[in-house]
PDB file of C-alpha atoms in Angstrom:
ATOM      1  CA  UNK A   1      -6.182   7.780  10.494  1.00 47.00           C
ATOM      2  CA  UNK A   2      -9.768   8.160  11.967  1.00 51.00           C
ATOM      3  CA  UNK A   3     -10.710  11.236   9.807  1.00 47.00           C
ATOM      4  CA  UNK A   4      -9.389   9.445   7.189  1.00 51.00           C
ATOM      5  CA  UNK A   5     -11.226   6.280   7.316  1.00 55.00           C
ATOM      6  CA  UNK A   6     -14.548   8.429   8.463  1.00 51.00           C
ATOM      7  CA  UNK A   7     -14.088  10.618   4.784  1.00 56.00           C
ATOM      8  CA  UNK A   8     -13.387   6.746   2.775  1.00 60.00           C
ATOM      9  CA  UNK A   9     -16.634   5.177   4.407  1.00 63.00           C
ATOM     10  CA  UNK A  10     -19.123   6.738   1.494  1.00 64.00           C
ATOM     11  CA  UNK A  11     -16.825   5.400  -1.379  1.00 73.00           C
ATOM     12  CA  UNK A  12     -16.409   1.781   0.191  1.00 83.00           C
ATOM     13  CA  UNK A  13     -17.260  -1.063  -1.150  1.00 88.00           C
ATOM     14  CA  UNK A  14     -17.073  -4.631  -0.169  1.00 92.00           C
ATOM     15  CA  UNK A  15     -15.632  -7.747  -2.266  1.00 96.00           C
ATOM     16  CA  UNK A  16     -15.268 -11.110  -1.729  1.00 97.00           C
ATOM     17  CA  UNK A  17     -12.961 -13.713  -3.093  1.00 98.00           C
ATOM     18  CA  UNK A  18     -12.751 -17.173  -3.296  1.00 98.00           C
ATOM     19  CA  UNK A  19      -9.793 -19.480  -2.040  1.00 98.00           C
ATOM     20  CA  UNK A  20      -6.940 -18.910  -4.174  1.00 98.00           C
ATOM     21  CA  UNK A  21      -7.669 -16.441  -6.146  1.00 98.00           C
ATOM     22  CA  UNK A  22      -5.469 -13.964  -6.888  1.00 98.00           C
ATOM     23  CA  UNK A  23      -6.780 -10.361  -6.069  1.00 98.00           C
ATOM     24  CA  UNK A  24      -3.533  -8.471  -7.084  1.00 97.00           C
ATOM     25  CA  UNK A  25      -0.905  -9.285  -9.571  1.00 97.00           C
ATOM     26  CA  UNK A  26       2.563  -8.179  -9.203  1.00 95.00           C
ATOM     27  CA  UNK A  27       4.136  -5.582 -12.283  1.00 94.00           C
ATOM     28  CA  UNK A  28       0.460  -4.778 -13.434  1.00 96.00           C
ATOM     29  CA  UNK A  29      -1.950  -1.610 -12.830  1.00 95.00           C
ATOM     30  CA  UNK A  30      -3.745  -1.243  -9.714  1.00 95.00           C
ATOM     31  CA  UNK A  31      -6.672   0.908  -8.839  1.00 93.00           C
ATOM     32  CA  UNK A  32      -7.983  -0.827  -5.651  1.00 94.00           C
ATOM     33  CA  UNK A  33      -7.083  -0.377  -1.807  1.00 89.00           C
ATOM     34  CA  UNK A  34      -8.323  -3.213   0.076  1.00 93.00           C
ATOM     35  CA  UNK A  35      -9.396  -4.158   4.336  1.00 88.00           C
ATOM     36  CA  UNK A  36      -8.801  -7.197   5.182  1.00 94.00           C
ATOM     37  CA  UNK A  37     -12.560  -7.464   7.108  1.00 94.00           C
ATOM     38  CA  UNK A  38     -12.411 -11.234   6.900  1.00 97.00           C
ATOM     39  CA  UNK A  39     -10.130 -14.156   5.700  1.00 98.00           C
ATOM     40  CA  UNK A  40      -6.220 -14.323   4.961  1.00 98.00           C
ATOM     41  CA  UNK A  41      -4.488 -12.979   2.027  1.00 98.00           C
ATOM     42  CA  UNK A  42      -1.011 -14.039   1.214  1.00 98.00           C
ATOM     43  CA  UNK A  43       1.529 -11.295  -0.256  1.00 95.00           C
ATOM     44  CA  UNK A  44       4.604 -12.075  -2.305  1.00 95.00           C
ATOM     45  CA  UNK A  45       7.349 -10.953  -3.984  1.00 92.00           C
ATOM     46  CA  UNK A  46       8.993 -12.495  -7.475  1.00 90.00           C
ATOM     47  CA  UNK A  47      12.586 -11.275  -8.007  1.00 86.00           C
ATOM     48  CA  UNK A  48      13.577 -10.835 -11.663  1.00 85.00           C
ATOM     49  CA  UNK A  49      14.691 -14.434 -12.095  1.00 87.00           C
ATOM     50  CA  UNK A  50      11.882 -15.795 -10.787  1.00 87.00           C
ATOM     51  CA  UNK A  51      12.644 -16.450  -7.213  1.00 89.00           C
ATOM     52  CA  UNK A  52       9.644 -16.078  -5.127  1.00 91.00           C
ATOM     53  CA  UNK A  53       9.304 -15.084  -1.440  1.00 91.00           C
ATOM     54  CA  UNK A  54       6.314 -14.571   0.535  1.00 92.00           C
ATOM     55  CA  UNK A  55       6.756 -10.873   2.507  1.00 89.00           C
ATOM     56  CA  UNK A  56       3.629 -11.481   4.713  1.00 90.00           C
ATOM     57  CA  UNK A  57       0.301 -12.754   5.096  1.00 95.00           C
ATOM     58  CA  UNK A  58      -2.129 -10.510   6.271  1.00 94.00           C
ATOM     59  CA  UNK A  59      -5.417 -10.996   8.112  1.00 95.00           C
ATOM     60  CA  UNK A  60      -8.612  -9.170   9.294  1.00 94.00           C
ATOM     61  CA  UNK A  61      -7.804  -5.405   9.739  1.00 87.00           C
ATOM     62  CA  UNK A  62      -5.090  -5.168   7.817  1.00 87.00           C
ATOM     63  CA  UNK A  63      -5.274  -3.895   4.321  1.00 87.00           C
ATOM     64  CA  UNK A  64      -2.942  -3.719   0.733  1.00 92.00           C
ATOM     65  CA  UNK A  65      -2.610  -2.571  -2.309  1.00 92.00           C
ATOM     66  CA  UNK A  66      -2.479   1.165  -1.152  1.00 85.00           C
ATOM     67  CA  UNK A  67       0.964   1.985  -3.203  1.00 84.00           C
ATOM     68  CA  UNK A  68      -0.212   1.245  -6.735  1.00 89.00           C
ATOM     69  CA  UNK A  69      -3.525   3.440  -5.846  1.00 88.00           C
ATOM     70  CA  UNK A  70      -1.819   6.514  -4.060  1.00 82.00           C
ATOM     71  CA  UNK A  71       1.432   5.894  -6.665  1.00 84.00           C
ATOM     72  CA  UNK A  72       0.018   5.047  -9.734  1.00 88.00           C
ATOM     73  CA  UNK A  73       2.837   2.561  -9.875  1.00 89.00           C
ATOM     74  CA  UNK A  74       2.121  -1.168 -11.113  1.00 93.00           C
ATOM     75  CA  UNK A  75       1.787  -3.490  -8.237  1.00 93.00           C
ATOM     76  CA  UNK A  76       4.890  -4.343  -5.969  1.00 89.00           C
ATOM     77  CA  UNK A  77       3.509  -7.973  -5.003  1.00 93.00           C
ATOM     78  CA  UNK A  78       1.332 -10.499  -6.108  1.00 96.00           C
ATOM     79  CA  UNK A  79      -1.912 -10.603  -3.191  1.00 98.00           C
ATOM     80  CA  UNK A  80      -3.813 -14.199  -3.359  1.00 98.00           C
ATOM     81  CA  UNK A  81      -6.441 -15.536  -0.825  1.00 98.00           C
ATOM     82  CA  UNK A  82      -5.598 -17.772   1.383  1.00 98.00           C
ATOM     83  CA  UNK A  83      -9.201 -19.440   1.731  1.00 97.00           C
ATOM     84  CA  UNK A  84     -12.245 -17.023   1.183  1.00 98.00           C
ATOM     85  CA  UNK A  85     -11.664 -13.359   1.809  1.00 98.00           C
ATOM     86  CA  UNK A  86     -13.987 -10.182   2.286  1.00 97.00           C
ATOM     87  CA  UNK A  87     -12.572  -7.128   1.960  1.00 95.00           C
ATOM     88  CA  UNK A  88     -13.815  -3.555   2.004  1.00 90.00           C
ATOM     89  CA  UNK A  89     -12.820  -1.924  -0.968  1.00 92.00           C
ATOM     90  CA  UNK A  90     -11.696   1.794  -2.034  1.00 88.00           C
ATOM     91  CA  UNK A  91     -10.871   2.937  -5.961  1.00 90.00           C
ATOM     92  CA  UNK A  92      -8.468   5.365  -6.717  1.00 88.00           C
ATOM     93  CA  UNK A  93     -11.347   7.654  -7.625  1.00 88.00           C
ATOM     94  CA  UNK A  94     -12.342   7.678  -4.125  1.00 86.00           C
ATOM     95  CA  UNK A  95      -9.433   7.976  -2.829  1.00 81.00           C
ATOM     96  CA  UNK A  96      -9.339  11.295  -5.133  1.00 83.00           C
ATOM     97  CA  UNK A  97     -12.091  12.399  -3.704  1.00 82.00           C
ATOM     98  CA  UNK A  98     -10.986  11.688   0.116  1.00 78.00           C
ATOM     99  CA  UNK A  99      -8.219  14.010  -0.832  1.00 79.00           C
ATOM    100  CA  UNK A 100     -10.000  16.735  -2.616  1.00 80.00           C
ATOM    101  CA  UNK A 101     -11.935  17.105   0.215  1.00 78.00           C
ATOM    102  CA  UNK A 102      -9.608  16.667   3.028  1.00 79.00           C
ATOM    103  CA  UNK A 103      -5.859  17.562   1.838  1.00 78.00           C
ATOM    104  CA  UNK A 104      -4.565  16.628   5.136  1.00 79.00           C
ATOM    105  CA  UNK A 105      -5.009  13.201   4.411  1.00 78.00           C
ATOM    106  CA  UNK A 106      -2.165  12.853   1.897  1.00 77.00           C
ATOM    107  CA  UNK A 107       0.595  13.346   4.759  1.00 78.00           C
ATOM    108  CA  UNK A 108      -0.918  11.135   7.329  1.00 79.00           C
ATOM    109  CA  UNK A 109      -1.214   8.581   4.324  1.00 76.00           C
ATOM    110  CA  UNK A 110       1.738   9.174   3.242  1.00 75.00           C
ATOM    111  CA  UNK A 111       3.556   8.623   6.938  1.00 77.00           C
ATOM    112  CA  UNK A 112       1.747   5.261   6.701  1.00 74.00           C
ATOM    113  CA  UNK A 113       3.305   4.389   3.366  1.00 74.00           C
ATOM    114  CA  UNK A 114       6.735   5.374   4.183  1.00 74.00           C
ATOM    115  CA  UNK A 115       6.613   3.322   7.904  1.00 76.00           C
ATOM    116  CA  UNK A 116       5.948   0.309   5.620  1.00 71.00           C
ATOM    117  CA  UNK A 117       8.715   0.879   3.466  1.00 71.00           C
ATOM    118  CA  UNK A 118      11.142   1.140   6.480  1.00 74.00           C
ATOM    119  CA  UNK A 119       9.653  -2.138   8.012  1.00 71.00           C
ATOM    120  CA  UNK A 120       9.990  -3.824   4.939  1.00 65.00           C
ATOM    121  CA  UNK A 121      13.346  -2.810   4.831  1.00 64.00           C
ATOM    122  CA  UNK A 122      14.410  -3.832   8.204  1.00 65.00           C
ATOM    123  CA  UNK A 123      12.518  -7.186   8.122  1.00 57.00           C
ATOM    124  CA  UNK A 124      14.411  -8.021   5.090  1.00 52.00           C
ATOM    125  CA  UNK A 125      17.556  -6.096   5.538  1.00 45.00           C
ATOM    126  CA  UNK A 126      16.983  -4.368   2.006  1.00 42.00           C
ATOM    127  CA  UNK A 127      19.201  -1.440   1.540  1.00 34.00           C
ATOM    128  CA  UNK A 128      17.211   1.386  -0.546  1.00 36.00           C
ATOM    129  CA  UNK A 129      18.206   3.033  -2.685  1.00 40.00           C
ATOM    130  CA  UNK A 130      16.712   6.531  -1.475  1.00 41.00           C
ATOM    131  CA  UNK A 131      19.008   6.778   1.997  1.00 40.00           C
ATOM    132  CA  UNK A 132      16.661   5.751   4.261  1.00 40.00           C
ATOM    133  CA  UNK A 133      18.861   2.785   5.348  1.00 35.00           C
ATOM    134  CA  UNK A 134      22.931   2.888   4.509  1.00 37.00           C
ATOM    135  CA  UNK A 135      24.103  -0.398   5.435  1.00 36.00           C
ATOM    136  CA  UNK A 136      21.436  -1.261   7.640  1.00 37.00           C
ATOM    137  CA  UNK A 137      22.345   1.798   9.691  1.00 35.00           C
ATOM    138  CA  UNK A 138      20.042   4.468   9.757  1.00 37.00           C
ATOM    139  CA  UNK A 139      20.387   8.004   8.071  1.00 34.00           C
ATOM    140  CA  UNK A 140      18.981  10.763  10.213  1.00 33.00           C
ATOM    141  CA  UNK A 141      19.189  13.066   7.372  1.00 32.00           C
ATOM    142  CA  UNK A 142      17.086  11.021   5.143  1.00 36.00           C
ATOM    143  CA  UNK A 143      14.816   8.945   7.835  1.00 40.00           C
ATOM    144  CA  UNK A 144      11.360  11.451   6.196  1.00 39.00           C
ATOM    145  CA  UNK A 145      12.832  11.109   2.232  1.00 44.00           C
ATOM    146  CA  UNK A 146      10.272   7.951   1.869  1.00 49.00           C
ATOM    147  CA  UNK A 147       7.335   9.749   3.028  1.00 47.00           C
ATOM    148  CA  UNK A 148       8.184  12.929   0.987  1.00 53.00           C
ATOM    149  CA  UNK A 149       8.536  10.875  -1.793  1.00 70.00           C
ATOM    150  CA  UNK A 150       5.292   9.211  -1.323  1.00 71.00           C
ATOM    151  CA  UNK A 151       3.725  12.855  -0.767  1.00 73.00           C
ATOM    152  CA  UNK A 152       5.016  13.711  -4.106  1.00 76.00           C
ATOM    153  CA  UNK A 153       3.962  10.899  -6.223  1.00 77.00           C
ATOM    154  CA  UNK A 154       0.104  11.059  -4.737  1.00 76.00           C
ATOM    155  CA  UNK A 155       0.023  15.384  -5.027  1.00 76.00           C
ATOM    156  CA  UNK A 156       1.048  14.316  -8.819  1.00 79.00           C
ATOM    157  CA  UNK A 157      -0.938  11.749  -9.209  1.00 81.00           C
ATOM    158  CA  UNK A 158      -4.111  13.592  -8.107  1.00 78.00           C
ATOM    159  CA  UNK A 159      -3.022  16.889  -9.080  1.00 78.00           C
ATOM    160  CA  UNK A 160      -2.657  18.286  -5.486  1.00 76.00           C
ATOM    161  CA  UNK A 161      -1.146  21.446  -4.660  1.00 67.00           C
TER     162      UNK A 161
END
């Protein structure tokens, strides 16, 4: 994602937050993509009766909250500093922009996004919904269906042909 990061670096701005504090909140809006340049961020998961399970903490170089930006979907998790954190952050309008400019970008992002989604699913043995995984085995018909899917929400989302 070189190109990619070298057409973000004009829109990127850096944030930092205290110990704690909770820098995304799971089910609501989310307009910010965050790198981890410093600091440890906690990221996890409450199931519909409350259950909560931490999915991963994440640590300089790493990054979140890239799904609700390149979705327009609420957040998936709940992202809270673990102790002070800077990050280098990029709005969805920038993002726009990065993909104005270089159209590209929305597959190679989009590969990114969908690699996640299988880890995720094979760390915790999730079977989704979309084929990717049938009983933990997986479908070779359906192993790019995440990533296409991904594709298709961003091109809508930021009117892309």
């Amino acid at each position: 994602l070189d190109e990619v990061s070298l057409g973000l670096a004009p829109v990127v701005v850096e944030q930092i937050y205290a110990g704690g504090e909770v820098i995304i909140r799971q089910g609501e809006p989310n307009e910010r993509f965050h790198l981890i340049d410093a600091g440890r961020v906690r990221v996890e998961q409450t199931s519909a009766t409350g259950q909560r399970r931490v999915l991963a903490t994440l640590g300089p170089g790493d990054f979140f909250g890239e799904h609700s930006v390149l979705t327009g979907e609420p957040a998936t998790a709940t992202v809270t500093a673990e102790g002070d954190v800077v990050t280098s952050v990029v709005t969805r309008d920038g993002f726009q922009r990065l993909l104005v400019a270089q159209p590209a970008a929305a597959e190679k992002i989009g590969a990114v996004l969908d690699r996640r989604a299988q880890e995720r699913a094979r760390e915790f043995e999730v079977i989704q919904t979309d084929g990717a995984l049938v009983g933990g085995v997986r479908d070779p018909a359906s192993e790019h269906l995440g990533a296409k899917s991904f594709l298709v929400r961003m091109r809508r989302l930021f009117k892309l042909s």
